[in-house]
mmCIF file of C-alpha atoms in Angstrom:
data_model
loop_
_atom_site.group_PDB
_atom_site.id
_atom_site.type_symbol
_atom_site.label_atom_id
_atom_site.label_comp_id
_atom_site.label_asym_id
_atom_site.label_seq_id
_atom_site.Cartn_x
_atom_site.Cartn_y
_atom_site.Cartn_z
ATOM 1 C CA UNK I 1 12.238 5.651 25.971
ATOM 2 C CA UNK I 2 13.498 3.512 28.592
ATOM 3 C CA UNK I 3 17.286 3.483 27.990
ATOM 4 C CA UNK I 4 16.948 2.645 23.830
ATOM 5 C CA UNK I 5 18.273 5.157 21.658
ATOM 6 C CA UNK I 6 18.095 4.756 17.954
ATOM 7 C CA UNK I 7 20.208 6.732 15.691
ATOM 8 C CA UNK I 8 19.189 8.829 13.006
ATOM 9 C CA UNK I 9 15.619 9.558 13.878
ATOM 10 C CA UNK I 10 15.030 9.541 10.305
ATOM 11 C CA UNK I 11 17.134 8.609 7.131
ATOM 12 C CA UNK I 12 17.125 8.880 3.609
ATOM 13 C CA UNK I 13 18.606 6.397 0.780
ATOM 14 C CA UNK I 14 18.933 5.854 -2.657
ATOM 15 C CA UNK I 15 17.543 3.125 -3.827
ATOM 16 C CA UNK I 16 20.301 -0.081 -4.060
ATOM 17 C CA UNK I 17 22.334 1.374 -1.023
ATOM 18 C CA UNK I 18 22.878 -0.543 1.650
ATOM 19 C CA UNK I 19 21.937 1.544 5.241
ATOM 20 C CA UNK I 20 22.653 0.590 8.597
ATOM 21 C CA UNK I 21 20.750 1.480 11.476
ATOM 22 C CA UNK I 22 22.088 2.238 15.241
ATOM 23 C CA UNK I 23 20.288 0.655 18.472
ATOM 24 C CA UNK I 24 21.831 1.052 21.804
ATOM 25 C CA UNK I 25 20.559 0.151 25.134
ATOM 26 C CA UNK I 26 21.765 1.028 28.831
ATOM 27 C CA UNK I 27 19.693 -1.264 30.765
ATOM 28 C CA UNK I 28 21.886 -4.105 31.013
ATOM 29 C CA UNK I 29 19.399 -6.491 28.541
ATOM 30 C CA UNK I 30 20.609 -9.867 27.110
ATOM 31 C CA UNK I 31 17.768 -9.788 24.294
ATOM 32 C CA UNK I 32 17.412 -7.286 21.569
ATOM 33 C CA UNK I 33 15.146 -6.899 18.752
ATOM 34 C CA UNK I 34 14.152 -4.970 15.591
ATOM 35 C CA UNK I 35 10.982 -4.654 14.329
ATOM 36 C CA UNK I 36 9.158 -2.790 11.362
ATOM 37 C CA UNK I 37 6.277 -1.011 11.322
ATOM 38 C CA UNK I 38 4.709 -0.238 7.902
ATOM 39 C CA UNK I 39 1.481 2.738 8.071
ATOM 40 C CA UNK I 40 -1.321 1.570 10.190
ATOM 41 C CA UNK I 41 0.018 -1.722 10.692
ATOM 42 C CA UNK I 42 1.125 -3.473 13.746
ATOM 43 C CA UNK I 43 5.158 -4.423 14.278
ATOM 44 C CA UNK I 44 6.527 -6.988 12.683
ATOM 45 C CA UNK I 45 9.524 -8.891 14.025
ATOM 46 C CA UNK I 46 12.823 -8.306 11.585
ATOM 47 C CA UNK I 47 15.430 -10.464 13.770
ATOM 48 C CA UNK I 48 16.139 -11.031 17.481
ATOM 49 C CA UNK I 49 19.144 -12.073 20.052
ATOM 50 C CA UNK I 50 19.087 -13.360 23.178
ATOM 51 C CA UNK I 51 22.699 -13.044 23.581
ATOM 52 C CA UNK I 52 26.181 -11.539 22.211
ATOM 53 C CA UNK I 53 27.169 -13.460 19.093
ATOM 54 C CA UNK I 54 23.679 -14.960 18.897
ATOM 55 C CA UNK I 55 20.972 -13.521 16.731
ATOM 56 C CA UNK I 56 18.166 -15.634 15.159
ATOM 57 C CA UNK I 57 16.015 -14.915 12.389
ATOM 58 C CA UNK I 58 11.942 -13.584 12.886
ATOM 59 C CA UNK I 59 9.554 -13.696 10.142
ATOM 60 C CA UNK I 60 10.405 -10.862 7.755
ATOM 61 C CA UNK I 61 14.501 -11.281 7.772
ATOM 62 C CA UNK I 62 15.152 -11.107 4.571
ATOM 63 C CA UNK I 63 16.967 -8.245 2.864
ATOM 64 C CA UNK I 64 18.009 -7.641 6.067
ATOM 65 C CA UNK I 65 21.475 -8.407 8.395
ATOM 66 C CA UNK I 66 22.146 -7.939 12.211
ATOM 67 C CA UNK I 67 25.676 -8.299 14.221
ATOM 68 C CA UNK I 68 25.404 -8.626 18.027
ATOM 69 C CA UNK I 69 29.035 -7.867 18.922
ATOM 70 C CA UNK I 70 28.683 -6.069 22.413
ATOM 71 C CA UNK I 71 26.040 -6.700 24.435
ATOM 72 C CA UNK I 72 24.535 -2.545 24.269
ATOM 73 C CA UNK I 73 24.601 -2.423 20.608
ATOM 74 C CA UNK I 74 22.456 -4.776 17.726
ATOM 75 C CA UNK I 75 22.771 -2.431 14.621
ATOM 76 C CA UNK I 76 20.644 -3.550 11.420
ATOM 77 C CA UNK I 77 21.646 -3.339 7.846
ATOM 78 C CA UNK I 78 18.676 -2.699 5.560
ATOM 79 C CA UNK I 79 20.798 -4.318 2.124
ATOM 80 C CA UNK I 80 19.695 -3.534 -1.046
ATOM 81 C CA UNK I 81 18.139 -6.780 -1.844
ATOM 82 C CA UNK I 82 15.373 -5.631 0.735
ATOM 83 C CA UNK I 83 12.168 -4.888 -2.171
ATOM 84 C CA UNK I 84 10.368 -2.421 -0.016
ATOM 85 C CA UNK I 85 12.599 -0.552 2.635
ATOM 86 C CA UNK I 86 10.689 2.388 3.223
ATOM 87 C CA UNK I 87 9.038 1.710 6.758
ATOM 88 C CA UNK I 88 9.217 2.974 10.618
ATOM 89 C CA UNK I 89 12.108 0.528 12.320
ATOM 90 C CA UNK I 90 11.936 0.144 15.848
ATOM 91 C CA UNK I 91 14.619 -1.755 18.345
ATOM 92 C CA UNK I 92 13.609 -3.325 21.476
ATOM 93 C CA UNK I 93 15.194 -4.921 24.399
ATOM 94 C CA UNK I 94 14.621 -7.144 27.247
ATOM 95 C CA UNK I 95 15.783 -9.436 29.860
ATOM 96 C CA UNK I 96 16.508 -12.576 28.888
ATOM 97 C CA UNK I 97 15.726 -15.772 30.560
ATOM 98 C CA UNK I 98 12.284 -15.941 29.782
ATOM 99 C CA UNK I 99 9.234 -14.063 28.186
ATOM 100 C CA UNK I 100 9.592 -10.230 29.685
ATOM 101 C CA UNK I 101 8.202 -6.591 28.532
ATOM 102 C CA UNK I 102 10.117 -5.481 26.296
ATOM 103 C CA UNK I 103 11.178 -1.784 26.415
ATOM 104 C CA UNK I 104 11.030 0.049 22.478
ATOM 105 C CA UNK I 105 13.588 2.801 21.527
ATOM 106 C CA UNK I 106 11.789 5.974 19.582
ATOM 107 C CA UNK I 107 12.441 4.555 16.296
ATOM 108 C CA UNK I 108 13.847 5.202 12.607
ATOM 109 C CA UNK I 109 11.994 6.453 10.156
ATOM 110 C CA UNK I 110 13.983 5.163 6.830
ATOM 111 C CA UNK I 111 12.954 6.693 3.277
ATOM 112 C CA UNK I 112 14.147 5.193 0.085
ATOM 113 C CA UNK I 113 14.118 7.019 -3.051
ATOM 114 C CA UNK H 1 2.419 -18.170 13.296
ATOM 115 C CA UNK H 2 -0.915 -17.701 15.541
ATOM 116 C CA UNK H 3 -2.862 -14.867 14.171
ATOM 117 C CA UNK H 4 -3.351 -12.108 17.370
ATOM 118 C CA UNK H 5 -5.821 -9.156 16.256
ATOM 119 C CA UNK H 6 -8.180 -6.947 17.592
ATOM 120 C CA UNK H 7 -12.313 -6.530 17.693
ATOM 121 C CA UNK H 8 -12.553 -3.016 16.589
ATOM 122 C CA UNK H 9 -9.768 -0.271 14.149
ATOM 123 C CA UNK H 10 -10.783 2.671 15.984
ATOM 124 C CA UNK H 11 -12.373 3.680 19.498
ATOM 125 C CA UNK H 12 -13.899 7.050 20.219
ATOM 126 C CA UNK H 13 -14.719 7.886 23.819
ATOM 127 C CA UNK H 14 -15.700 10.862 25.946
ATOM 128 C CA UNK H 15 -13.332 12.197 28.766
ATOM 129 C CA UNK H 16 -13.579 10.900 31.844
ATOM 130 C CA UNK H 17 -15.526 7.880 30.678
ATOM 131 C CA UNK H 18 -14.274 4.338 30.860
ATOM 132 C CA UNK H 19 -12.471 2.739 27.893
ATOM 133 C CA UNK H 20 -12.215 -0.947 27.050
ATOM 134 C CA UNK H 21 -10.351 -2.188 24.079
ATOM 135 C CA UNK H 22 -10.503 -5.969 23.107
ATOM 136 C CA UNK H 23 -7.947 -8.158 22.067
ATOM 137 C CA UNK H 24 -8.437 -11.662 20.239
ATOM 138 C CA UNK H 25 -5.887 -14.609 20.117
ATOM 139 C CA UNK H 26 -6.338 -17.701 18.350
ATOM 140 C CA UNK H 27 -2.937 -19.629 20.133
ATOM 141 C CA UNK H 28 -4.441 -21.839 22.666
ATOM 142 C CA UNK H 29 -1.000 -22.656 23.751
ATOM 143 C CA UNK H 30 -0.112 -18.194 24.682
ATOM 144 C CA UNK H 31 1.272 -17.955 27.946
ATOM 145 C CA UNK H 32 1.974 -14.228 28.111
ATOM 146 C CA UNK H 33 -0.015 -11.543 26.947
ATOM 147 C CA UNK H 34 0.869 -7.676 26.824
ATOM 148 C CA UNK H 35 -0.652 -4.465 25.743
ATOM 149 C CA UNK H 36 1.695 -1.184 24.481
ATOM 150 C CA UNK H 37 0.558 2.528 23.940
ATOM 151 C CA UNK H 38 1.959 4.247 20.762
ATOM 152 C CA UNK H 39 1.996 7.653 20.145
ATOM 153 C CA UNK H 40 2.178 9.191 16.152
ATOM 154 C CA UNK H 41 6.298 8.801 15.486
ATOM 155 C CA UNK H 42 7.309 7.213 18.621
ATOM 156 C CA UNK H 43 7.834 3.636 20.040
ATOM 157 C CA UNK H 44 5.467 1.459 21.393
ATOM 158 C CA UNK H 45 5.423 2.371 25.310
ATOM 159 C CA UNK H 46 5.077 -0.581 27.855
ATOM 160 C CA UNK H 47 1.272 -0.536 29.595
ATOM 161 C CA UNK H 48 0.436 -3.845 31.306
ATOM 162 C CA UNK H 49 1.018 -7.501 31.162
ATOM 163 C CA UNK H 50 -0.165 -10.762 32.166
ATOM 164 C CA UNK H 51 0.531 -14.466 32.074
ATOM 165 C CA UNK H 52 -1.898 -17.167 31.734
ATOM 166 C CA UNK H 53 -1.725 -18.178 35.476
ATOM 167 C CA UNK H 54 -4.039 -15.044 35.943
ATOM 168 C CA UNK H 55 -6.961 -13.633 34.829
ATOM 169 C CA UNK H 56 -7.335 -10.437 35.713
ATOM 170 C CA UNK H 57 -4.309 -7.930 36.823
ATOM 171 C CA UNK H 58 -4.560 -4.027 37.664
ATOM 172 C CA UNK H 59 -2.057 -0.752 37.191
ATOM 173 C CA UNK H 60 -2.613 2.857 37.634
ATOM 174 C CA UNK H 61 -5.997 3.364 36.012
ATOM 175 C CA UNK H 62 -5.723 -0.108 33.721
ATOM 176 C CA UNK H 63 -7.401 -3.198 34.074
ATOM 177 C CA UNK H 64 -6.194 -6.485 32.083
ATOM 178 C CA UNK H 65 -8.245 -9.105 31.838
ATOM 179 C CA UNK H 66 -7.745 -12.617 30.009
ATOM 180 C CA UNK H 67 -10.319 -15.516 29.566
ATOM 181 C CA UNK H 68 -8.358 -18.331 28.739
ATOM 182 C CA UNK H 69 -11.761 -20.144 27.582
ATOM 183 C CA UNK H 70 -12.804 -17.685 24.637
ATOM 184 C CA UNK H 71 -8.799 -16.618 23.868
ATOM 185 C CA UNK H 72 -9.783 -13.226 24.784
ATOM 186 C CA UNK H 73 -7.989 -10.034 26.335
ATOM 187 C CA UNK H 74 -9.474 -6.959 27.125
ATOM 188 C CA UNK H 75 -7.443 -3.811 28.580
ATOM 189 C CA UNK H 76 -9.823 -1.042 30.775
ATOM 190 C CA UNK H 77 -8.869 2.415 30.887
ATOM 191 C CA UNK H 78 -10.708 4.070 33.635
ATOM 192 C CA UNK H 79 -11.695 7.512 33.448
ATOM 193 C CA UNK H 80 -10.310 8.336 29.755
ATOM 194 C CA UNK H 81 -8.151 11.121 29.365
ATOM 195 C CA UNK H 82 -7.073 13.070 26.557
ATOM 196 C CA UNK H 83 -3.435 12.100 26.871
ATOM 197 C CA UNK H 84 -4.653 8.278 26.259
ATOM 198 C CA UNK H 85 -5.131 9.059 22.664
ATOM 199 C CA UNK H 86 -3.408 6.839 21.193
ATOM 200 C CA UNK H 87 -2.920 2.918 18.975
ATOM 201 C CA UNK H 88 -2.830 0.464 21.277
ATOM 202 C CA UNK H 89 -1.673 -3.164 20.596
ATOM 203 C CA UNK H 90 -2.085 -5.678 22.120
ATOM 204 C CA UNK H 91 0.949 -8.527 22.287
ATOM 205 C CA UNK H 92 1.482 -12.427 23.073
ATOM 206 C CA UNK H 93 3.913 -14.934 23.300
ATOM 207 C CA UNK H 94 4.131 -18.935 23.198
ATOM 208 C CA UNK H 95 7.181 -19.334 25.577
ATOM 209 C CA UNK H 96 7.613 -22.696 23.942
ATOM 210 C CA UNK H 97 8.121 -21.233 21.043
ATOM 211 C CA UNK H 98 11.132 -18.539 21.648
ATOM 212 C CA UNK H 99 10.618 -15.322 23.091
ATOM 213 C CA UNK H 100 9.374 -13.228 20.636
ATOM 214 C CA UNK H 101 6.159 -11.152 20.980
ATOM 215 C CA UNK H 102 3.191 -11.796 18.187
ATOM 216 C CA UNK H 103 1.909 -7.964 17.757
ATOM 217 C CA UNK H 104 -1.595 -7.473 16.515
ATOM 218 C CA UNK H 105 -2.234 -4.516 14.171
ATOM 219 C CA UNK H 106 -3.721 -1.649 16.695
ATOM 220 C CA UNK H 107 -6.804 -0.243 17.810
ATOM 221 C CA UNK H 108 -6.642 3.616 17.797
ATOM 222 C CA UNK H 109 -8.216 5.298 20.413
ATOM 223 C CA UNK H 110 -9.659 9.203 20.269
ATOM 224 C CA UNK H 111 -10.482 10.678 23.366
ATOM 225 C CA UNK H 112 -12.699 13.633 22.956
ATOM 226 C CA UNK H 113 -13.521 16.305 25.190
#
């Protein structure tokens, strides 16, 4: 998986809890990203950073929060204010600079009851 | 955004015959284009790219190929193997736009025996 790991592989809430899922990459990337992927769908982009400190919003952010404190980690906080939770979250990362492949962790699977 | 999606939900194909899945984009203004292999539970897995200076670019038994004029990408899999079954998606980006990848939502291909 290229140097991604995600952390728990899958998860299970209650509904109104606020979660927070682990991405951490070794490759040395400026840019990270999460995505979700909903059954038979294609990935949607949650939120992205090019940078430490820096995150920007994509086009499902809300009911959801990032932090971009080192440059390895980009954890994502499913709140409870997010109406349907229950998807397949993937993290990403890439080299920054310009428009590059970007490598995917294995994913979280996160269940809400 | 630009709408990215694909010609056909599913693809069946013998082994060891050629596969071509097709890609359509409707951003005239796409400058990179990139197709991922995702296997049930896991991350999307890195296959080929291209940018719009090119038309056509080859891997290890994949073929992209691009036609600027139509919006059109098409990724060849030569001599189909069972371990190619699989969703693939194909990707794009609008560098002038940020660097986040547009996903479409997945062809599946079966590769029978």
């Amino acid at each position: 998986d290229g140097g991604i790991t995600q952390s728990p592989k899958y998860l299970f809430r209650k509904e109104g809890q606020n979660v927070t899922l682990s991405c951490e990459q070794n490759l040395n990337h400026d840019a990270m990203y999460w995505y979700r992927q909903d059954p038979g769908q294609g990935l949607r982009l949650i939120y992205y950073s090019q940078i430490v400190n820096d995150f920007q919003k994509g086009d499902i952010a809300e009911g959801y929060s990032v932090s971009r404190e080192k440059k390895e980690s980009f954890p994502l906080t499913v709140t409870s204010a997010q109406k349907n939770p229950t998807a397949f979250y993937l993290c990403a990362s890439s080299i920054s600079g310009g428009v590059y492949e970007q490598y995917f962790g294995p994913g979280t699977r996160l269940t809400v009851t | 955004g630009e709408s990215v999606g694909l010609h056909l939900p599913t693809l069946s194909v013998q082994e060891g015959d050629n596969s071509i899945i097709n890609c359509a984009y409707s951003n005239s203004a796409s400058d990179y284009f990139i197709w991922y292999k995702q296997e049930s539970g896991k991350g999307p897995q890195f296959i080929i790219d291209i940018r719009s200076n090119m038309d056509k670019r080859q891997g290890q038994r994949v073929t992209v190929l691009l036609n600027k004029t139509v919006k059109h990408l098409s990724l060849q899999i030569a001599a189909t193997q069972p371990g190619d079954s699989a969703v693939y998606f194909c990707a794009e980006n609008d560098s002038n736009s940020g660097y986040a990848l547009n996903f479409g939502k997945g062809t599946s291909l079966l590769v029978t025996p």
